[in-house]
CSV table of N, CA, C and O and ligand atoms in Angstrom, one decimal:
chain,number,residue,atom,x,y,z
A,1,MET,N,27.9,-15.3,-41.3
A,1,MET,CA,28.2,-16.7,-41.5
A,1,MET,C,29.2,-16.9,-42.6
A,1,MET,O,30.1,-17.7,-42.5
A,2,LYS,N,29.1,-16.1,-43.7
A,2,LYS,CA,30.0,-16.1,-44.8
A,2,LYS,C,31.4,-15.8,-44.2
A,2,LYS,O,32.4,-16.4,-44.6
A,3,LYS,N,31.5,-14.8,-43.3
A,3,LYS,CA,32.7,-14.4,-42.8
A,3,LYS,C,33.3,-15.5,-41.9
A,3,LYS,O,34.5,-15.7,-42.0
A,4,LEU,N,32.5,-16.2,-41.2
A,4,LEU,CA,32.9,-17.3,-40.4
A,4,LEU,C,33.5,-18.4,-41.3
A,4,LEU,O,34.6,-18.9,-41.0
A,5,THR,N,32.9,-18.7,-42.4
A,5,THR,CA,33.4,-19.7,-43.3
A,5,THR,C,34.8,-19.3,-43.8
A,5,THR,O,35.7,-20.1,-43.9
A,6,GLN,N,34.9,-18.0,-44.2
A,6,GLN,CA,36.1,-17.5,-44.7
A,6,GLN,C,37.2,-17.6,-43.7
A,6,GLN,O,38.3,-18.0,-44.0
A,7,LEU,N,36.9,-17.3,-42.4
A,7,LEU,CA,37.8,-17.4,-41.4
A,7,LEU,C,38.3,-18.8,-41.2
A,7,LEU,O,39.5,-19.1,-41.0
A,8,THR,N,37.3,-19.8,-41.3
A,8,THR,CA,37.7,-21.2,-41.1
A,8,THR,C,38.6,-21.6,-42.2
A,8,THR,O,39.7,-22.3,-42.0
A,9,VAL,N,38.3,-21.2,-43.5
A,9,VAL,CA,39.2,-21.6,-44.6
A,9,VAL,C,40.5,-21.0,-44.4
A,9,VAL,O,41.5,-21.7,-44.6
A,10,ALA,N,40.6,-19.7,-44.0
A,10,ALA,CA,41.9,-19.0,-43.8
A,10,ALA,C,42.6,-19.7,-42.7
A,10,ALA,O,43.8,-20.0,-42.9
A,11,ALA,N,42.0,-20.1,-41.7
A,11,ALA,CA,42.6,-20.7,-40.5
A,11,ALA,C,43.2,-22.1,-41.0
A,11,ALA,O,44.4,-22.4,-40.6
A,12,MET,N,42.5,-22.8,-41.9
A,12,MET,CA,43.0,-24.0,-42.4
A,12,MET,C,44.3,-23.8,-43.2
A,12,MET,O,45.3,-24.5,-43.2
A,13,CYS,N,44.2,-22.8,-44.1
A,13,CYS,CA,45.3,-22.5,-45.0
A,13,CYS,C,46.6,-22.1,-44.2
A,13,CYS,O,47.7,-22.4,-44.6
A,14,PHE,N,46.3,-21.5,-43.1
A,14,PHE,CA,47.5,-20.9,-42.4
A,14,PHE,C,47.9,-21.8,-41.1
A,14,PHE,O,48.6,-21.3,-40.3
A,15,ALA,N,47.4,-23.0,-41.1
A,15,ALA,CA,47.7,-23.8,-40.0
A,15,ALA,C,49.2,-24.0,-40.0
A,15,ALA,O,49.8,-24.2,-41.0
A,16,GLY,N,49.8,-23.8,-38.9
A,16,GLY,CA,51.3,-23.9,-38.8
A,16,GLY,C,52.0,-22.6,-38.9
A,16,GLY,O,53.1,-22.4,-38.4
A,17,ILE,N,51.3,-21.6,-39.5
A,17,ILE,CA,51.9,-20.3,-39.6
A,17,ILE,C,51.2,-19.5,-38.5
A,17,ILE,O,50.0,-19.7,-38.3
A,18,SER,N,51.8,-18.5,-37.9
A,18,SER,CA,51.2,-17.8,-36.8
A,18,SER,C,49.9,-17.1,-37.3
A,18,SER,O,50.0,-16.4,-38.3
A,19,TYR,N,48.8,-17.4,-36.7
A,19,TYR,CA,47.5,-16.9,-37.1
A,19,TYR,C,46.6,-16.6,-35.9
A,19,TYR,O,46.6,-17.5,-35.0
A,20,THR,N,46.0,-15.5,-35.9
A,20,THR,CA,45.0,-15.3,-34.9
A,20,THR,C,43.6,-15.2,-35.5
A,20,THR,O,43.5,-15.2,-36.8
A,21,SER,N,42.6,-15.2,-34.8
A,21,SER,CA,41.2,-15.2,-35.3
A,21,SER,C,40.8,-13.9,-35.9
A,21,SER,O,39.8,-13.8,-36.6
A,22,ASN,N,41.6,-12.9,-35.8
A,22,ASN,CA,41.3,-11.6,-36.4
A,22,ASN,C,41.7,-11.6,-37.9
A,22,ASN,O,42.8,-11.9,-38.3
A,23,VAL,N,40.7,-11.3,-38.7
A,23,VAL,CA,40.8,-11.3,-40.1
A,23,VAL,C,41.9,-10.4,-40.6
A,23,VAL,O,42.6,-10.6,-41.6
A,24,MET,N,42.1,-9.3,-39.8
A,24,MET,CA,43.2,-8.3,-40.2
A,24,MET,C,44.6,-8.9,-40.1
A,24,MET,O,45.5,-8.4,-40.6
A,25,ALA,N,44.6,-10.1,-39.4
A,25,ALA,CA,45.9,-10.7,-39.2
A,25,ALA,C,46.3,-11.6,-40.4
A,25,ALA,O,47.3,-12.3,-40.3
A,26,LEU,N,45.5,-11.6,-41.5
A,26,LEU,CA,45.9,-12.4,-42.6
A,26,LEU,C,47.3,-12.1,-43.1
A,26,LEU,O,47.6,-10.9,-43.1
A,27,ASP,N,48.1,-13.1,-43.4
A,27,ASP,CA,49.5,-12.8,-43.8
A,27,ASP,C,49.6,-12.6,-45.3
A,27,ASP,O,49.6,-13.5,-46.1
A,28,GLY,N,49.6,-11.3,-45.6
A,28,GLY,CA,49.7,-10.8,-47.0
A,28,GLY,C,50.9,-11.4,-47.8
A,28,GLY,O,50.7,-11.8,-48.9
A,29,GLY,N,52.0,-11.5,-47.1
A,29,GLY,CA,53.2,-12.0,-47.7
A,29,GLY,C,53.1,-13.5,-48.1
A,29,GLY,O,53.5,-13.9,-49.2
A,30,ALA,N,52.4,-14.3,-47.2
A,30,ALA,CA,52.2,-15.7,-47.5
A,30,ALA,C,51.2,-15.9,-48.6
A,30,ALA,O,51.4,-16.7,-49.5
A,31,LEU,N,50.2,-15.0,-48.6
A,31,LEU,CA,49.1,-15.1,-49.6
A,31,LEU,C,49.7,-14.8,-51.0
A,31,LEU,O,49.4,-15.4,-52.0
A,32,TYR,N,50.6,-13.8,-51.0
A,32,TYR,CA,51.3,-13.4,-52.2
A,32,TYR,C,52.1,-14.5,-52.9
A,32,TYR,O,52.1,-14.7,-54.1
A,33,LEU,N,52.6,-15.4,-52.0
A,33,LEU,CA,53.4,-16.5,-52.5
A,33,LEU,C,52.6,-17.8,-52.8
A,33,LEU,O,53.1,-18.7,-53.4
A,34,ASP,N,51.4,-17.8,-52.3
A,34,ASP,CA,50.5,-19.0,-52.3
A,34,ASP,C,50.0,-19.3,-53.7
A,34,ASP,O,49.2,-18.5,-54.2
A,35,ALA,N,50.4,-20.4,-54.3
A,35,ALA,CA,49.9,-20.8,-55.6
A,35,ALA,C,48.4,-21.0,-55.7
A,35,ALA,O,47.8,-20.7,-56.7
A,36,THR,N,47.8,-21.4,-54.5
A,36,THR,CA,46.4,-21.7,-54.5
A,36,THR,C,45.6,-20.4,-54.5
A,36,THR,O,44.4,-20.3,-54.6
A,37,LYS,N,46.3,-19.2,-54.3
A,37,LYS,CA,45.7,-17.9,-54.3
A,37,LYS,C,46.0,-17.2,-55.6
A,37,LYS,O,45.9,-15.9,-55.7
A,38,GLY,N,46.6,-17.9,-56.6
A,38,GLY,CA,46.8,-17.2,-57.8
A,38,GLY,C,48.3,-17.1,-58.2
A,38,GLY,O,48.7,-16.9,-59.3
A,39,GLY,N,49.1,-17.4,-57.2
A,39,GLY,CA,50.6,-17.3,-57.4
A,39,GLY,C,51.1,-16.0,-57.9
A,39,GLY,O,51.8,-16.0,-58.9
A,40,CYS,N,50.8,-14.9,-57.2
A,40,CYS,CA,51.2,-13.6,-57.7
A,40,CYS,C,52.7,-13.5,-58.0
A,40,CYS,O,53.1,-12.9,-58.9
A,41,SER,N,53.5,-14.2,-57.1
A,41,SER,CA,54.9,-14.1,-57.2
A,41,SER,C,55.4,-14.6,-58.5
A,41,SER,O,56.5,-14.2,-59.0
A,42,ALA,N,54.7,-15.6,-59.1
A,42,ALA,CA,55.2,-16.2,-60.4
A,42,ALA,C,55.3,-15.1,-61.5
A,42,ALA,O,56.3,-15.1,-62.3
A,43,CYS,N,54.4,-14.2,-61.5
A,43,CYS,CA,54.4,-13.1,-62.5
A,43,CYS,C,55.1,-11.8,-62.0
A,43,CYS,O,55.8,-11.2,-62.8
A,44,HIS,N,54.8,-11.5,-60.8
A,44,HIS,CA,55.3,-10.2,-60.2
A,44,HIS,C,56.7,-10.3,-59.5
A,44,HIS,O,57.2,-9.3,-59.1
A,45,GLY,N,57.2,-11.6,-59.4
A,45,GLY,CA,58.5,-11.7,-58.7
A,45,GLY,C,58.3,-12.0,-57.2
A,45,GLY,O,57.4,-11.4,-56.6
A,46,LYS,N,59.1,-12.8,-56.7
A,46,LYS,CA,59.0,-13.2,-55.2
A,46,LYS,C,59.1,-11.9,-54.4
A,46,LYS,O,58.5,-11.8,-53.3
A,47,ASP,N,60.0,-11.0,-54.8
A,47,ASP,CA,60.2,-9.8,-54.0
A,47,ASP,C,59.3,-8.6,-54.4
A,47,ASP,O,59.4,-7.5,-54.0
A,48,ALA,N,58.4,-8.9,-55.4
A,48,ALA,CA,57.4,-8.0,-56.0
A,48,ALA,C,58.1,-6.8,-56.7
A,48,ALA,O,57.4,-5.9,-57.0
A,49,LYS,N,59.4,-7.0,-57.0
A,49,LYS,CA,60.0,-6.0,-57.8
A,49,LYS,C,60.8,-6.5,-59.0
A,49,LYS,O,61.5,-5.8,-59.7
A,50,THR,N,60.8,-7.8,-59.2
A,50,THR,CA,61.5,-8.4,-60.3
A,50,THR,C,60.5,-9.3,-61.1
A,50,THR,O,60.5,-10.5,-61.0
A,51,PRO,N,59.6,-8.6,-61.9
A,51,PRO,CA,58.6,-9.4,-62.6
A,51,PRO,C,59.1,-10.3,-63.6
A,51,PRO,O,60.2,-10.1,-64.1
A,52,MET,N,58.3,-11.3,-63.9
A,52,MET,CA,58.7,-12.4,-64.9
A,52,MET,C,58.9,-11.7,-66.3
A,52,MET,O,59.9,-12.1,-67.0
A,53,MET,N,58.1,-10.8,-66.7
A,53,MET,CA,58.3,-10.1,-67.9
A,53,MET,C,58.5,-8.6,-67.6
A,53,MET,O,57.9,-8.1,-66.7
A,54,ALA,N,59.4,-8.1,-68.4
A,54,ALA,CA,59.8,-6.7,-68.2
A,54,ALA,C,58.6,-5.7,-68.2
A,54,ALA,O,58.6,-4.7,-67.6
A,55,THR,N,57.6,-6.1,-69.0
A,55,THR,CA,56.4,-5.3,-69.1
A,55,THR,C,55.4,-5.4,-68.0
A,55,THR,O,54.4,-4.6,-67.9
A,56,PHE,N,55.6,-6.4,-67.1
A,56,PHE,CA,54.7,-6.6,-65.9
A,56,PHE,C,55.0,-5.6,-64.8
A,56,PHE,O,56.2,-5.3,-64.6
A,57,PRO,N,54.0,-5.1,-64.1
A,57,PRO,CA,54.3,-4.0,-63.1
A,57,PRO,C,55.1,-4.5,-61.9
A,57,PRO,O,54.8,-5.7,-61.4
A,58,LYS,N,55.9,-3.7,-61.4
A,58,LYS,CA,56.6,-3.9,-60.1
A,58,LYS,C,55.6,-3.5,-59.0
A,58,LYS,O,55.0,-2.4,-59.1
A,59,LEU,N,55.3,-4.2,-58.0
A,59,LEU,CA,54.3,-3.9,-57.0
A,59,LEU,C,54.8,-3.5,-55.7
A,59,LEU,O,54.1,-2.9,-54.9
A,60,ALA,N,56.1,-3.7,-55.4
A,60,ALA,CA,56.7,-3.4,-54.1
A,60,ALA,C,56.6,-1.9,-53.9
A,60,ALA,O,56.9,-1.1,-54.8
A,61,GLY,N,56.2,-1.5,-52.7
A,61,GLY,CA,56.1,-0.1,-52.3
A,61,GLY,C,54.9,0.6,-52.9
A,61,GLY,O,54.7,1.8,-52.6
A,62,GLN,N,54.0,-0.1,-53.6
A,62,GLN,CA,52.8,0.5,-54.1
A,62,GLN,C,51.9,0.9,-53.0
A,62,GLN,O,51.8,0.2,-52.0
A,63,ASN,N,51.2,2.0,-53.2
A,63,ASN,CA,50.2,2.4,-52.2
A,63,ASN,C,49.1,1.3,-52.0
A,63,ASN,O,48.6,0.8,-53.0
A,64,ALA,N,48.8,1.0,-50.8
A,64,ALA,CA,47.9,-0.2,-50.5
A,64,ALA,C,46.5,0.0,-51.1
A,64,ALA,O,45.9,-0.9,-51.7
A,65,ASP,N,45.9,1.2,-50.9
A,65,ASP,CA,44.5,1.4,-51.4
A,65,ASP,C,44.5,1.3,-53.0
A,65,ASP,O,43.6,0.8,-53.6
A,66,TYR,N,45.6,1.9,-53.6
A,66,TYR,CA,45.7,1.9,-55.0
A,66,TYR,C,45.8,0.5,-55.5
A,66,TYR,O,45.0,0.0,-56.4
A,67,ALA,N,46.7,-0.3,-54.9
A,67,ALA,CA,46.9,-1.7,-55.3
A,67,ALA,C,45.6,-2.5,-55.2
A,67,ALA,O,45.2,-3.3,-56.1
A,68,TYR,N,44.9,-2.3,-54.0
A,68,TYR,CA,43.6,-3.1,-53.8
A,68,TYR,C,42.6,-2.7,-54.9
A,68,TYR,O,42.0,-3.6,-55.4
A,69,ASN,N,42.5,-1.4,-55.2
A,69,ASN,CA,41.5,-1.0,-56.2
A,69,ASN,C,41.8,-1.5,-57.5
A,69,ASN,O,40.9,-1.9,-58.3
A,70,GLN,N,43.1,-1.6,-57.9
A,70,GLN,CA,43.5,-2.2,-59.2
A,70,GLN,C,43.1,-3.6,-59.3
A,70,GLN,O,42.6,-4.1,-60.3
A,71,MET,N,43.3,-4.4,-58.2
A,71,MET,CA,42.9,-5.8,-58.1
A,71,MET,C,41.4,-5.9,-58.4
A,71,MET,O,41.0,-6.8,-59.1
A,72,LYS,N,40.6,-5.1,-57.7
A,72,LYS,CA,39.2,-5.1,-57.8
A,72,LYS,C,38.8,-4.8,-59.2
A,72,LYS,O,37.9,-5.4,-59.8
A,73,ASP,N,39.4,-3.7,-59.8
A,73,ASP,CA,39.1,-3.3,-61.2
A,73,ASP,C,39.4,-4.4,-62.2
A,73,ASP,O,38.7,-4.5,-63.2
A,74,ILE,N,40.6,-5.0,-62.0
A,74,ILE,CA,41.0,-6.1,-62.9
A,74,ILE,C,40.0,-7.2,-62.8
A,74,ILE,O,39.5,-7.8,-63.8
A,75,GLN,N,39.5,-7.6,-61.6
A,75,GLN,CA,38.6,-8.7,-61.4
A,75,GLN,C,37.2,-8.3,-62.1
A,75,GLN,O,36.6,-9.2,-62.7
A,76,SER,N,36.8,-7.1,-61.9
A,76,SER,CA,35.5,-6.7,-62.4
A,76,SER,C,35.5,-6.4,-63.9
A,76,SER,O,34.4,-6.4,-64.6
A,77,GLY,N,36.7,-6.2,-64.5
A,77,GLY,CA,36.7,-5.8,-65.9
A,77,GLY,C,36.8,-4.3,-66.1
A,77,GLY,O,36.9,-3.9,-67.2
A,78,ALA,N,36.6,-3.5,-65.0
A,78,ALA,CA,36.7,-2.1,-65.2
A,78,ALA,C,38.1,-1.7,-65.7
A,78,ALA,O,38.2,-0.7,-66.4
A,79,ARG,N,39.1,-2.4,-65.3
A,79,ARG,CA,40.4,-2.2,-65.9
A,79,ARG,C,40.7,-3.3,-66.9
A,79,ARG,O,40.7,-4.5,-66.5
A,80,ALA,N,40.8,-3.0,-68.1
A,80,ALA,CA,41.0,-4.0,-69.1
A,80,ALA,C,41.9,-3.5,-70.3
A,80,ALA,O,41.4,-2.7,-71.1
A,81,ASN,N,43.1,-3.9,-70.3
A,81,ASN,CA,43.9,-3.7,-71.5
A,81,ASN,C,44.6,-5.0,-71.9
A,81,ASN,O,44.3,-6.0,-71.3
A,82,GLY,N,45.5,-5.0,-72.8
A,82,GLY,CA,46.1,-6.2,-73.3
A,82,GLY,C,46.7,-7.1,-72.2
A,82,GLY,O,46.4,-8.3,-72.1
A,83,GLN,N,47.4,-6.4,-71.3
A,83,GLN,CA,48.1,-7.2,-70.2
A,83,GLN,C,47.2,-7.6,-69.1
A,83,GLN,O,47.5,-8.6,-68.4
A,84,THR,N,46.1,-6.9,-68.9
A,84,THR,CA,45.2,-7.2,-67.8
A,84,THR,C,44.7,-8.6,-67.8
A,84,THR,O,44.5,-9.3,-66.8
A,85,ALA,N,44.5,-9.1,-69.1
A,85,ALA,CA,43.9,-10.5,-69.3
A,85,ALA,C,44.8,-11.5,-68.6
A,85,ALA,O,44.2,-12.5,-68.1
A,86,MET,N,46.1,-11.3,-68.5
A,86,MET,CA,47.0,-12.2,-67.8
A,86,MET,C,46.5,-12.5,-66.4
A,86,MET,O,46.6,-13.6,-65.9
A,87,MET,N,46.1,-11.5,-65.7
A,87,MET,CA,45.8,-11.6,-64.3
A,87,MET,C,44.3,-11.8,-64.0
A,87,MET,O,44.0,-12.4,-63.0
A,88,LYS,N,43.5,-11.5,-64.9
A,88,LYS,CA,42.0,-11.6,-64.7
A,88,LYS,C,41.6,-13.0,-64.4
A,88,LYS,O,40.7,-13.2,-63.5
A,89,GLY,N,42.3,-14.0,-65.0
A,89,GLY,CA,41.9,-15.4,-64.8
A,89,GLY,C,42.2,-15.9,-63.4
A,89,GLY,O,41.6,-16.9,-63.0
A,90,ILE,N,43.0,-15.2,-62.6
A,90,ILE,CA,43.4,-15.7,-61.3
A,90,ILE,C,42.9,-14.9,-60.1
A,90,ILE,O,42.9,-15.3,-59.0
A,91,ILE,N,42.7,-13.6,-60.3
A,91,ILE,CA,42.5,-12.7,-59.2
A,91,ILE,C,41.2,-13.0,-58.4
A,91,ILE,O,41.1,-12.7,-57.2
A,92,HIS,N,40.3,-13.7,-59.0
A,92,HIS,CA,39.1,-14.2,-58.3
A,92,HIS,C,39.4,-15.2,-57.2
A,92,HIS,O,38.6,-15.5,-56.3
A,93,MET,N,40.6,-15.8,-57.2
A,93,MET,CA,41.0,-16.8,-56.2
A,93,MET,C,41.3,-16.2,-54.9
A,93,MET,O,41.4,-16.9,-53.9
A,94,THR,N,41.3,-14.9,-54.8
A,94,THR,CA,41.5,-14.2,-53.5
A,94,THR,C,40.2,-13.5,-53.1
A,94,THR,O,39.4,-13.0,-53.9
A,95,THR,N,39.9,-13.5,-51.8
A,95,THR,CA,38.7,-12.8,-51.3
A,95,THR,C,39.1,-11.3,-51.1
A,95,THR,O,40.3,-11.0,-51.3
A,96,ASP,N,38.2,-10.5,-50.9
A,96,ASP,CA,38.5,-9.0,-50.7
A,96,ASP,C,39.4,-8.8,-49.5
A,96,ASP,O,40.3,-8.0,-49.6
A,97,GLU,N,39.2,-9.6,-48.4
A,97,GLU,CA,40.0,-9.4,-47.3
A,97,GLU,C,41.5,-9.9,-47.6
A,97,GLU,O,42.4,-9.3,-47.1
A,98,GLU,N,41.6,-10.9,-48.4
A,98,GLU,CA,42.9,-11.4,-48.8
A,98,GLU,C,43.6,-10.3,-49.7
A,98,GLU,O,44.8,-10.1,-49.6
A,99,LYS,N,42.8,-9.7,-50.6
A,99,LYS,CA,43.4,-8.7,-51.5
A,99,LYS,C,43.9,-7.6,-50.6
A,99,LYS,O,45.0,-7.0,-50.9
A,100,LYS,N,43.1,-7.2,-49.6
A,100,LYS,CA,43.6,-6.1,-48.8
A,100,LYS,C,44.8,-6.4,-48.0
A,100,LYS,O,45.8,-5.6,-47.9
A,101,ALA,N,44.9,-7.7,-47.5
A,101,ALA,CA,46.1,-8.1,-46.8
A,101,ALA,C,47.3,-8.1,-47.7
A,101,ALA,O,48.4,-7.6,-47.3
A,102,ILE,N,47.2,-8.6,-48.9
A,102,ILE,CA,48.3,-8.6,-49.9
A,102,ILE,C,48.7,-7.1,-50.2
A,102,ILE,O,49.9,-6.8,-50.2
A,103,ALA,N,47.7,-6.3,-50.5
A,103,ALA,CA,48.0,-4.9,-50.8
A,103,ALA,C,48.7,-4.2,-49.7
A,103,ALA,O,49.7,-3.4,-50.0
A,104,LYS,N,48.4,-4.5,-48.5
A,104,LYS,CA,49.0,-3.9,-47.3
A,104,LYS,C,50.5,-4.4,-47.3
A,104,LYS,O,51.4,-3.6,-47.1
A,105,TRP,N,50.7,-5.7,-47.5
A,105,TRP,CA,52.0,-6.2,-47.5
A,105,TRP,C,52.9,-5.6,-48.6
A,105,TRP,O,54.0,-5.2,-48.4
A,106,LEU,N,52.3,-5.5,-49.8
A,106,LEU,CA,53.0,-4.9,-50.9
A,106,LEU,C,53.5,-3.5,-50.6
A,106,LEU,O,54.6,-3.1,-50.9
A,107,SER,N,52.6,-2.7,-49.9
A,107,SER,CA,52.9,-1.3,-49.6
A,107,SER,C,54.1,-1.2,-48.6
A,107,SER,O,54.8,-0.2,-48.6
A,108,GLU,N,54.3,-2.3,-47.9
A,108,GLU,CA,55.4,-2.3,-46.9
A,108,GLU,C,56.8,-2.8,-47.4
A,108,GLU,O,57.7,-2.9,-46.7
A,109,GLN,N,56.8,-3.3,-48.7
A,109,GLN,CA,58.0,-3.8,-49.3
A,109,GLN,C,58.9,-2.8,-49.8
A,109,GLN,O,58.5,-1.7,-50.3
B,201,LIG,C1,49.8,-14.5,-65.0
B,201,LIG,C2,50.6,-13.4,-64.5
B,201,LIG,C3,50.0,-12.6,-63.3
B,201,LIG,C4,49.7,-13.2,-62.1
B,201,LIG,C5,49.7,-14.6,-61.6
B,201,LIG,C6,49.3,-12.1,-61.2
B,201,LIG,N1,49.4,-10.9,-61.9
B,201,LIG,FE1,49.1,-9.0,-61.2
B,201,LIG,N2,49.4,-8.2,-63.0
B,201,LIG,C7,49.8,-8.9,-64.1
B,201,LIG,C8,49.9,-8.0,-65.2
B,201,LIG,C9,50.4,-8.4,-66.6
B,201,LIG,C10,49.5,-6.8,-64.8
B,201,LIG,C11,49.4,-5.5,-65.6
B,201,LIG,C12,48.0,-5.4,-66.0
B,201,LIG,C13,47.7,-4.2,-67.0
B,201,LIG,O1,48.6,-3.9,-67.7
B,201,LIG,O2,46.6,-3.7,-66.9
B,201,LIG,C14,49.2,-6.9,-63.4
B,201,LIG,C15,48.8,-5.9,-62.5
B,201,LIG,C16,48.6,-6.0,-61.2
B,201,LIG,C17,48.4,-4.9,-60.3
B,201,LIG,C18,48.2,-3.4,-60.7
B,201,LIG,C19,49.6,-2.8,-60.6
B,201,LIG,C20,49.5,-1.3,-61.0
B,201,LIG,O3,50.6,-0.7,-60.8
B,201,LIG,O4,48.5,-0.7,-61.4
B,201,LIG,C21,48.3,-5.4,-59.0
B,201,LIG,C22,48.1,-4.6,-57.7
B,201,LIG,C23,48.5,-6.8,-59.1
B,201,LIG,N3,48.7,-7.1,-60.4
B,201,LIG,C24,48.5,-7.7,-58.1
B,201,LIG,C25,48.5,-9.1,-58.2
B,201,LIG,C26,48.3,-10.0,-57.1
B,201,LIG,C27,48.0,-9.6,-55.7
B,201,LIG,C28,48.3,-11.2,-57.7
B,201,LIG,C29,48.1,-12.6,-57.0
B,201,LIG,C30,46.8,-12.7,-56.3
B,201,LIG,C31,48.7,-11.1,-59.1
B,201,LIG,N4,48.8,-9.8,-59.4
B,201,LIG,C32,48.8,-12.2,-59.9
B,201,LIG,C33,50.1,-10.3,-64.2
B,201,LIG,C34,49.9,-11.2,-63.2
């Protein structure tokens, strides 16, 4: 049921953008740019390699599993240093499936 709800929400978000009912078809690139999903691009750069601050990580080409795990660790607090606080406040705005889709997209950049 929860999955169905997520699918419905995702379908609503992606109305107008090509979307199938398969959750694996979530558009990681669109999610990455979506301000309602935390606006990753504002800090990490639209192309994921020109971050807003020189000290912020470049994400383009990063290994998908690694990137996904970092997102999970930042959200849970397992990864916590001075800079992590910047992202911790927004990463909960994405579901696990969305994190995976974004991580996959990042790995392909
Ligand atoms: C407010 C700025 C900000 C926003 C918005 C933001 N991040 Fe980050 N992100 C950071 C910072 C700063 C770090 C480095 C954290 C650290 O030093 O531990 C980081 C780290 C990461 C990492 C780990 C990179 C690595 O090499 O270990 C990933 C993956 C990541 N962000 C993905 C995302 C995604 C996906 C989103 C959108 C859902 C997002 N970020 C939104 C600032 C931001």
